[in-house]
PDB file of C-alpha atoms in Angstrom:
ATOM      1  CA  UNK A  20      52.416  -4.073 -76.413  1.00 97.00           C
ATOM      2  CA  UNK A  21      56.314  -4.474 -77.445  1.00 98.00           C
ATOM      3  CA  UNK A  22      58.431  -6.384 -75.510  1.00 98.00           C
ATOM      4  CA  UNK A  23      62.205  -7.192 -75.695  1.00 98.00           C
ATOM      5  CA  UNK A  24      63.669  -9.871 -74.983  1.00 98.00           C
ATOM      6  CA  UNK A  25      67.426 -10.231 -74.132  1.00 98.00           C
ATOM      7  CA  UNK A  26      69.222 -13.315 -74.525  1.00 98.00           C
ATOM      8  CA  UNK A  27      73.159 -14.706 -74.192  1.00 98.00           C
ATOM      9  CA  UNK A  28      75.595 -15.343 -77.133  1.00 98.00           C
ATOM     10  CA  UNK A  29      78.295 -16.991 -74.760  1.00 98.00           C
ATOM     11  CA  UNK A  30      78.201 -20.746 -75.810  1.00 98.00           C
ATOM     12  CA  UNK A  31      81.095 -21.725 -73.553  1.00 97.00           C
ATOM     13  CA  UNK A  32      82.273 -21.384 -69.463  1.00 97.00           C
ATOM     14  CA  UNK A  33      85.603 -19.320 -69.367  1.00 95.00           C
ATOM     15  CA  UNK A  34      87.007 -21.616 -66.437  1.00 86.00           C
ATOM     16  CA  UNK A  35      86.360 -24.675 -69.401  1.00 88.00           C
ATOM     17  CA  UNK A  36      85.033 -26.078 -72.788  1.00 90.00           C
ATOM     18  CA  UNK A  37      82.387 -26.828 -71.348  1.00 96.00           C
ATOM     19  CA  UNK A  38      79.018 -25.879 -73.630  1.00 98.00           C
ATOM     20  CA  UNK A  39      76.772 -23.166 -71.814  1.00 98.00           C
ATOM     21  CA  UNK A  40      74.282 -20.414 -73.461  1.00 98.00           C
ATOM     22  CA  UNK A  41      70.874 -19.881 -73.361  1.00 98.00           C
ATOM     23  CA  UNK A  42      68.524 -21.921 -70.773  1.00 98.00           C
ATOM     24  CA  UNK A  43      65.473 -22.770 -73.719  1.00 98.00           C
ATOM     25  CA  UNK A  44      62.720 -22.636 -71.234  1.00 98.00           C
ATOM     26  CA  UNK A  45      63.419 -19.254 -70.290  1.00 98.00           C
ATOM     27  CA  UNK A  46      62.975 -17.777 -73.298  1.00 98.00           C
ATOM     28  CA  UNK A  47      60.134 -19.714 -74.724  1.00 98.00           C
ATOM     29  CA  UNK A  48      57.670 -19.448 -71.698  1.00 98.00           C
ATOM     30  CA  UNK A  49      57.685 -15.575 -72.412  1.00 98.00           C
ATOM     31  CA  UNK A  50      57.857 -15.874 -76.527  1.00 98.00           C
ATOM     32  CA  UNK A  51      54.759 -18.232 -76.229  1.00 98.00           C
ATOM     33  CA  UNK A  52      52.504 -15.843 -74.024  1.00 98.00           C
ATOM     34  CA  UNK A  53      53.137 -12.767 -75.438  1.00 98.00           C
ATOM     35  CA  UNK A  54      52.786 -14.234 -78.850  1.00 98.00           C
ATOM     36  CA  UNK A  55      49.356 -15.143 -77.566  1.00 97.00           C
ATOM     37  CA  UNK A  56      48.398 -11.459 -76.079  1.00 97.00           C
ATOM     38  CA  UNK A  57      49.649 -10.482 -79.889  1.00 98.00           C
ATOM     39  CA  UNK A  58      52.526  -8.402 -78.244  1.00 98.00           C
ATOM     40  CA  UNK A  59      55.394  -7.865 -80.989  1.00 98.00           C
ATOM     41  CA  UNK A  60      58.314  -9.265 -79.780  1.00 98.00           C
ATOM     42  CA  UNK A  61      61.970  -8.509 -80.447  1.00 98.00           C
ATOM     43  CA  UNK A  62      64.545 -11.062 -79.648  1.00 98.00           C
ATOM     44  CA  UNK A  63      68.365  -9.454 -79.027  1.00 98.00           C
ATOM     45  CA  UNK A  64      71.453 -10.234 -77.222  1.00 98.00           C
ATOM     46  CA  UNK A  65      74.713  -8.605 -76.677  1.00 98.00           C
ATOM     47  CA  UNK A  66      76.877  -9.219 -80.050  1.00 98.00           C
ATOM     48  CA  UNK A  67      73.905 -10.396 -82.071  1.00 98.00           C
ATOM     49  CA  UNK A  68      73.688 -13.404 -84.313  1.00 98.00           C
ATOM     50  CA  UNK A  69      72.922 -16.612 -83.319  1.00 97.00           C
ATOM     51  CA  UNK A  70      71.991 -17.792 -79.889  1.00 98.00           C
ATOM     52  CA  UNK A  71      73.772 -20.714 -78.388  1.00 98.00           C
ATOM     53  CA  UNK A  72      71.784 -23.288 -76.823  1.00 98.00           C
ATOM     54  CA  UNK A  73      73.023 -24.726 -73.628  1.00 98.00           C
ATOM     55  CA  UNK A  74      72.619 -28.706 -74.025  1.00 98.00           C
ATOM     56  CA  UNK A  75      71.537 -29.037 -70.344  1.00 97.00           C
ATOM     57  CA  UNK A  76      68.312 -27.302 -71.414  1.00 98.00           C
ATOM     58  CA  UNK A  77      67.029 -29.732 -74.341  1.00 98.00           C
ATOM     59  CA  UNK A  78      67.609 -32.805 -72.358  1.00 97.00           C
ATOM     60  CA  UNK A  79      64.355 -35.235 -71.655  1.00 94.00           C
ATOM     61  CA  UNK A  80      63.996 -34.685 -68.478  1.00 92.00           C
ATOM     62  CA  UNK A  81      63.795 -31.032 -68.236  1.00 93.00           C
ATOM     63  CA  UNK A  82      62.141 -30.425 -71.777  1.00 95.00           C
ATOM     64  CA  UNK A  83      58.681 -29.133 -71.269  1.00 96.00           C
ATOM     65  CA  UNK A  84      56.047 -29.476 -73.924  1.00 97.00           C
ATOM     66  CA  UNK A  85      55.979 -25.529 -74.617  1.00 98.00           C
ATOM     67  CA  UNK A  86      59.725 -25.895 -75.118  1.00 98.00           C
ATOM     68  CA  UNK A  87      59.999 -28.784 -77.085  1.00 98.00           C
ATOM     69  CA  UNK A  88      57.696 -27.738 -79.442  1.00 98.00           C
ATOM     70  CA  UNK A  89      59.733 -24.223 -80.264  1.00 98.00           C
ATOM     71  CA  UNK A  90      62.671 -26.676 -80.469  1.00 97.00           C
ATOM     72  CA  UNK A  91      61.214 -28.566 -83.404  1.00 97.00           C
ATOM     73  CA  UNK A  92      59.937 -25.314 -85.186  1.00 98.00           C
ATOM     74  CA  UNK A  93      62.549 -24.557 -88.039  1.00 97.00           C
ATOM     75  CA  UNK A  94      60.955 -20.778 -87.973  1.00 97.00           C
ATOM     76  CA  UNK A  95      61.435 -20.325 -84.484  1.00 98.00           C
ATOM     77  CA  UNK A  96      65.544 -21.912 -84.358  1.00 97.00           C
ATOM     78  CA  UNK A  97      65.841 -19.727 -87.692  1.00 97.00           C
ATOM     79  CA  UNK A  98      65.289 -16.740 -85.688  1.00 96.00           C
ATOM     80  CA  UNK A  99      67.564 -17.481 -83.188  1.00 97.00           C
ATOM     81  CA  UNK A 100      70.338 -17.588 -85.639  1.00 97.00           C
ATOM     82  CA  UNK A 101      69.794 -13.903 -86.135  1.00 97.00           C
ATOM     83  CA  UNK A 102      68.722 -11.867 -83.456  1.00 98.00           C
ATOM     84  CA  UNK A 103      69.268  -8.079 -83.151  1.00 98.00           C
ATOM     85  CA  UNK A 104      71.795  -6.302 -81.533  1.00 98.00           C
ATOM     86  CA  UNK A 105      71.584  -4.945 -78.602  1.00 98.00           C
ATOM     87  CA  UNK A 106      72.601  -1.407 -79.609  1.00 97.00           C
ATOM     88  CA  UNK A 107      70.293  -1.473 -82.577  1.00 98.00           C
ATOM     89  CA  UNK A 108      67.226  -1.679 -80.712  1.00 98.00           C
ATOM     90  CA  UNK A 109      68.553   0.740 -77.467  1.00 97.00           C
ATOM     91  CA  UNK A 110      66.670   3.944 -78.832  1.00 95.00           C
ATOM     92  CA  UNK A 111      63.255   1.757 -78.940  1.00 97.00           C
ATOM     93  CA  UNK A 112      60.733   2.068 -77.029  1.00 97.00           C
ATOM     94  CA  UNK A 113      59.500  -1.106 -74.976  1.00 98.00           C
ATOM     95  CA  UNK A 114      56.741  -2.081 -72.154  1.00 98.00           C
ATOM     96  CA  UNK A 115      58.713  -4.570 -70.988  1.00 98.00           C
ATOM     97  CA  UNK A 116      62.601  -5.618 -71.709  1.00 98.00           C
ATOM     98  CA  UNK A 117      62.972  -9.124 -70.177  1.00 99.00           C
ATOM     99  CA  UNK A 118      66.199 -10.840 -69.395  1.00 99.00           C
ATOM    100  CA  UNK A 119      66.311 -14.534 -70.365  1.00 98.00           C
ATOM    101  CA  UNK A 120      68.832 -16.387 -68.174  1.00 98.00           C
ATOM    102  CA  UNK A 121      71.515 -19.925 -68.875  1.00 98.00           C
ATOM    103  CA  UNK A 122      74.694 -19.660 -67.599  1.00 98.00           C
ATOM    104  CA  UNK A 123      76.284 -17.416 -70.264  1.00 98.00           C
ATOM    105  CA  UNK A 124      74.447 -14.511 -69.284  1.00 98.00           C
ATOM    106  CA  UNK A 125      76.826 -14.572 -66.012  1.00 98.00           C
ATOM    107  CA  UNK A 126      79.348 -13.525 -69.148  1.00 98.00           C
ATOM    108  CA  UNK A 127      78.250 -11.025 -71.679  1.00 98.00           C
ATOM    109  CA  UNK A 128      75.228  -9.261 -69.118  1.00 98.00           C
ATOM    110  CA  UNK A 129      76.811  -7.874 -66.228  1.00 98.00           C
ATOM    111  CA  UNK A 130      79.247  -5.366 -67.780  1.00 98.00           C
ATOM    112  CA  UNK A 131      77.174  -4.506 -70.986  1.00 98.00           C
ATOM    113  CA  UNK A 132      76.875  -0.965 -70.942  1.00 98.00           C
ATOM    114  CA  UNK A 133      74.576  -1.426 -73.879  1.00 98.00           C
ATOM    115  CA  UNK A 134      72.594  -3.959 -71.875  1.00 98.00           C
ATOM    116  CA  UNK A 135      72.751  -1.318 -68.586  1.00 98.00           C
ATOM    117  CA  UNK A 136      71.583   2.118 -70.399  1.00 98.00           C
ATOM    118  CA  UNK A 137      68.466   0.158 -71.665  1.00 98.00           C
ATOM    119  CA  UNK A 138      67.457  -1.188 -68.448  1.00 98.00           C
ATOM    120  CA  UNK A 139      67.930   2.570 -66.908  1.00 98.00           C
ATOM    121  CA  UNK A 140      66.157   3.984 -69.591  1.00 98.00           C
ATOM    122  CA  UNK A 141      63.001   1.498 -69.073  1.00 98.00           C
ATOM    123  CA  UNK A 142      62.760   1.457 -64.840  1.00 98.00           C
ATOM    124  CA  UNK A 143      63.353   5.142 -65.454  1.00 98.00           C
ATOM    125  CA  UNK A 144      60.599   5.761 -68.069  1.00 98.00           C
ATOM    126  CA  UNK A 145      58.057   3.728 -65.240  1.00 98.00           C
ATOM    127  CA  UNK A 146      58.139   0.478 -67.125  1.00 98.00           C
ATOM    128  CA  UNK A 147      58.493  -3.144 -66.705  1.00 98.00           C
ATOM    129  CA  UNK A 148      61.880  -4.561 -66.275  1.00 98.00           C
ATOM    130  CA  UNK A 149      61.781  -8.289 -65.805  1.00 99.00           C
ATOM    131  CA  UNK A 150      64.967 -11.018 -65.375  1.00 99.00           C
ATOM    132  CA  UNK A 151      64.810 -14.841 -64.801  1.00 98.00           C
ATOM    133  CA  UNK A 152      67.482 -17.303 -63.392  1.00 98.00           C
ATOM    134  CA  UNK A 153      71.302 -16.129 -64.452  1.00 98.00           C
ATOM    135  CA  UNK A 154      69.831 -13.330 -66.578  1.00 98.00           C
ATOM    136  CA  UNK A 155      69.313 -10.974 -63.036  1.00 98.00           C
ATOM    137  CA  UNK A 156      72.981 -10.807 -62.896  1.00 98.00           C
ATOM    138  CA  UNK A 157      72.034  -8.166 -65.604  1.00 98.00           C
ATOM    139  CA  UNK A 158      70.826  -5.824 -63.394  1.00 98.00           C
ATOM    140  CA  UNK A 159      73.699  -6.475 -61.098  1.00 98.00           C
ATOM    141  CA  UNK A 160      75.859  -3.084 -62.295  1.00 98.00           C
ATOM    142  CA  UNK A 161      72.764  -1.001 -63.715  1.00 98.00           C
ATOM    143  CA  UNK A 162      73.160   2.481 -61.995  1.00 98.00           C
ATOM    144  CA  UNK A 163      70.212   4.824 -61.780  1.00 98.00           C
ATOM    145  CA  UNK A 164      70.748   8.450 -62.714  1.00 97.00           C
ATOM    146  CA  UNK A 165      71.084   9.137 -59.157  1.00 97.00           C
ATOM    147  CA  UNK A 166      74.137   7.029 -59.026  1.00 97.00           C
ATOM    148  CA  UNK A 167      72.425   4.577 -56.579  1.00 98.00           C
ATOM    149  CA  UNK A 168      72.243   0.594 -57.929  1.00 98.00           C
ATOM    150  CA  UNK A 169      69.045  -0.114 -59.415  1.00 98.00           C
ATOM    151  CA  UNK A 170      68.621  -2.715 -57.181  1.00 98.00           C
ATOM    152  CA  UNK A 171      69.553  -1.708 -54.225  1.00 98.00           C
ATOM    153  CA  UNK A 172      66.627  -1.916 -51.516  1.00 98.00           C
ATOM    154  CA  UNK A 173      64.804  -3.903 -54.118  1.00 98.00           C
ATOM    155  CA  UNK A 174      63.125  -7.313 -53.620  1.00 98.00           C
ATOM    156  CA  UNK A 175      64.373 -10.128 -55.304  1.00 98.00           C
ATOM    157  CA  UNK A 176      65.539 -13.252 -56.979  1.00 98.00           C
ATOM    158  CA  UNK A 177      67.658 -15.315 -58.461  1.00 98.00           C
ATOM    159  CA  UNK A 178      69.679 -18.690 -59.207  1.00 98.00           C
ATOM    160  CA  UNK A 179      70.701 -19.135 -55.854  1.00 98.00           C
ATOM    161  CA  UNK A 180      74.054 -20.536 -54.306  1.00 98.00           C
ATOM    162  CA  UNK A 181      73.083 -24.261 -53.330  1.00 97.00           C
ATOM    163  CA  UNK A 182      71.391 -24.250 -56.880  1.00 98.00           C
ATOM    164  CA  UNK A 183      74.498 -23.768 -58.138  1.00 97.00           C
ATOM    165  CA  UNK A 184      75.492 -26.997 -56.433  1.00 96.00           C
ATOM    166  CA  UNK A 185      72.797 -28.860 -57.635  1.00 97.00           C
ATOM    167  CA  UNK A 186      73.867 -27.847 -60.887  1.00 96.00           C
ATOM    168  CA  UNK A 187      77.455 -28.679 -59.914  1.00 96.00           C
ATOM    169  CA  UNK A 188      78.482 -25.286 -61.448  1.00 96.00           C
ATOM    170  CA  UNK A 189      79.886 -24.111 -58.470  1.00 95.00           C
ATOM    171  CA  UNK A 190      83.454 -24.153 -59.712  1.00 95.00           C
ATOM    172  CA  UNK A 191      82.495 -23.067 -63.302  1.00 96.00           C
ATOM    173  CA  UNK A 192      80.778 -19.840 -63.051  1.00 97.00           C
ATOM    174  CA  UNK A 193      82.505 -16.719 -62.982  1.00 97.00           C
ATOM    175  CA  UNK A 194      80.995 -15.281 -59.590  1.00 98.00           C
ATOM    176  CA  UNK A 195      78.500 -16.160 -56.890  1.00 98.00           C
ATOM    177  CA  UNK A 196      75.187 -14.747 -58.194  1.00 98.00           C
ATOM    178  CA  UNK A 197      73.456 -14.570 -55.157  1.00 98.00           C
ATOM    179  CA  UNK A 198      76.201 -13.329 -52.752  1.00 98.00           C
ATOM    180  CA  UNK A 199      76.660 -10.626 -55.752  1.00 98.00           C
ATOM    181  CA  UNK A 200      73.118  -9.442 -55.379  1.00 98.00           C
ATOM    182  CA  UNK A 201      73.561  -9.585 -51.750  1.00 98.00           C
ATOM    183  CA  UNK A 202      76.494  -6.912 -52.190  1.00 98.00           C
ATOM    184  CA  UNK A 203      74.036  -4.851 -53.426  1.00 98.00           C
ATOM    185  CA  UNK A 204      72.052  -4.781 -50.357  1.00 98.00           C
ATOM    186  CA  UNK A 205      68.803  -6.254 -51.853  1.00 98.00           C
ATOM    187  CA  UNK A 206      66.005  -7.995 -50.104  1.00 98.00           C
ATOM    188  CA  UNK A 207      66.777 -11.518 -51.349  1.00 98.00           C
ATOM    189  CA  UNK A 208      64.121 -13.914 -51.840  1.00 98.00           C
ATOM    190  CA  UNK A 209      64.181 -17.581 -52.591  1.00 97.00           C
ATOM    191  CA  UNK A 210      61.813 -20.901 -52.602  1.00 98.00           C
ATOM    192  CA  UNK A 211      61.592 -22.720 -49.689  1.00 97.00           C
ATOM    193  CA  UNK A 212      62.248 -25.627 -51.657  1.00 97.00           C
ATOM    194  CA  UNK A 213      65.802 -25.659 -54.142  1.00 96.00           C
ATOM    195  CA  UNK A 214      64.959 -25.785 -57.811  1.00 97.00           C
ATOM    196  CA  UNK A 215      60.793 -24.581 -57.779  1.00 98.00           C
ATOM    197  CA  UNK A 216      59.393 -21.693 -59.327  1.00 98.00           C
ATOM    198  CA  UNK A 217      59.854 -18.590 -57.235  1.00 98.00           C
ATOM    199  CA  UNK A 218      58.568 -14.943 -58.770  1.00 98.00           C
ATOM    200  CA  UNK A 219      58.908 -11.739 -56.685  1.00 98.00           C
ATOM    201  CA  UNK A 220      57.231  -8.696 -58.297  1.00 98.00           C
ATOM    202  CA  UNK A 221      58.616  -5.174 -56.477  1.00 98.00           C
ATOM    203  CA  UNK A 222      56.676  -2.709 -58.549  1.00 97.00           C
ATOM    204  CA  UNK A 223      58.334  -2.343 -62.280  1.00 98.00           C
ATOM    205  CA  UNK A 224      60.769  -5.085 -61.183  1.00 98.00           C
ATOM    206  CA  UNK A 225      59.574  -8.919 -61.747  1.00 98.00           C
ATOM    207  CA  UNK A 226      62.148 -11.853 -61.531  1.00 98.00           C
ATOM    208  CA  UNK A 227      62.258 -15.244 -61.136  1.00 98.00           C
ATOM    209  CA  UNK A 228      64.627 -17.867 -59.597  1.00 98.00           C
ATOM    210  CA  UNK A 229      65.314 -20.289 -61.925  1.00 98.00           C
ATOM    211  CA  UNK A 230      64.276 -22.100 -65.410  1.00 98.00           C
ATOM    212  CA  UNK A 231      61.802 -23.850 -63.366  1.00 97.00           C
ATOM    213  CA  UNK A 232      60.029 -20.576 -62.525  1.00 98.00           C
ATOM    214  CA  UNK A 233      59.769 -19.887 -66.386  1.00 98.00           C
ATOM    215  CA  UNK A 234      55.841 -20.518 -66.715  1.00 98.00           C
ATOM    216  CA  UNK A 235      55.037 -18.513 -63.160  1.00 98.00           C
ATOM    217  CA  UNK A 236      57.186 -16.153 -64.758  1.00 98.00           C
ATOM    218  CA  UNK A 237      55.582 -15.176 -68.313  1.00 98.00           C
ATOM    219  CA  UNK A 238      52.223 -15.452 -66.848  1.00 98.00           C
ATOM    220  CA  UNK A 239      53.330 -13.151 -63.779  1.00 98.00           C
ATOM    221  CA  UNK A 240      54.292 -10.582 -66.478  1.00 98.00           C
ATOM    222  CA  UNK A 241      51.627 -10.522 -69.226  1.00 98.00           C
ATOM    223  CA  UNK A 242      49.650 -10.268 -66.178  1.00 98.00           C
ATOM    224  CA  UNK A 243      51.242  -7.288 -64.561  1.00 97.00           C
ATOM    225  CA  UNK A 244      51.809  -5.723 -68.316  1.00 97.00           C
ATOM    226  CA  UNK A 245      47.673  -5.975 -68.975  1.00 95.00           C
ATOM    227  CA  UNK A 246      46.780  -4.476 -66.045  1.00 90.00           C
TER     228      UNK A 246
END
């Protein structure tokens, strides 16, 4: 199995100087299980380069043990300081291409065409596309060959609107993630409960909420991919 994994290389808000980039849990959840299933795994993002870390993401409280140990792993932060780009990898074939989320994905994802012909190419070629937290704004713009929104009709999540607030990002992001997938007529799903893990699967498509839905997540999609 190959699988792709997408990450951010914006490292600040636009609105601020304030530090954003990649959310850690959300990529290592789905590094550490598909290293286990032996999958070969390709890390790339937009420009890429090195991968921004945003700080939120390594503090105590949120740091889970998976995490923090990829933190302390020179090999592992070495790779993230050179990670493919995107257009290097788009004639490749993958089983799944997962988007990572963090807040700078709400930057560099949603008007990548890059990003946007290698999602078509995968739902298109019947396999799994998968996006977590920020990083389903992705999918926002990705147009089928038919023209019609990939996502339109589809089930859903995201990092919804009152998370936002939690986060008190509300006036730092760039748009309204959730009313944007909204737009797009999806069926919008979210936990009951703000900030727990929430995964909806709708065939090929898998996402998940937010960084706290990063375990469900990876073991939602290794389990979907060995099927």
């Amino acid at each position: 199995m190959r699988i792709l994994i997408i990450v951010t290389n914006t490292d600040k808000y636009a609105s601020s100087n304030l530090p954003t980039g990649l959310w850690l849990s959300e990529l290592t959840h789905i590094f550490h299980s598909a290293k286990e299933q032996g999958y070969e795994i390709t890390i790339a993002s937009p420009s890429g380069g090195n991968i921004p870390i945003d700080p939120e993401s390594l503090k105590p409280m949120v740091l889970d043990k998976i995490s923090k140990n990829y933190w302390s792993d020179t090999a592992f932060r070495e790779l993230l300081q050179h990670t493919k780009r995107l257009d290097e990898v788009s004639n490749q074939q993958f089983d799944c291409v997962y988007l990572a989320g963090g807040h700078g994905t709400m930057y560099d994802f949603p008007n990548d065409t890059v990003l946007q012909a290698i999602i078509r190419q995968q739902y298109e070629s019947n396999r799994m596309v998968a996006a977590i937290c920020h990083g389903v704004g992705g999918l926002l713009n990705v147009k089928l060959s038919n023209g019609d929104y990939l996502i339109k009709g589809k089930k859903l999540t995201g990092f919804d609107w009152f998370e936002e607030s939690i986060a008190r990002r509300k006036t730092k992001v760039p748009f309204n993630l959730e009313a944007a997938l909204k737009e797009r007529n999806v069926i919008y799903k979210k936990a009951f409960i703000p900030m727990t893990s929430k995964v909806v699967v709708d065939g090929n498509l898998i996402t998940g909420q937010n960084p706290f839905s990063s375990k469900e997540m990876a073991k939602k999609v290794i389990q979907e991919l060995n099927k």
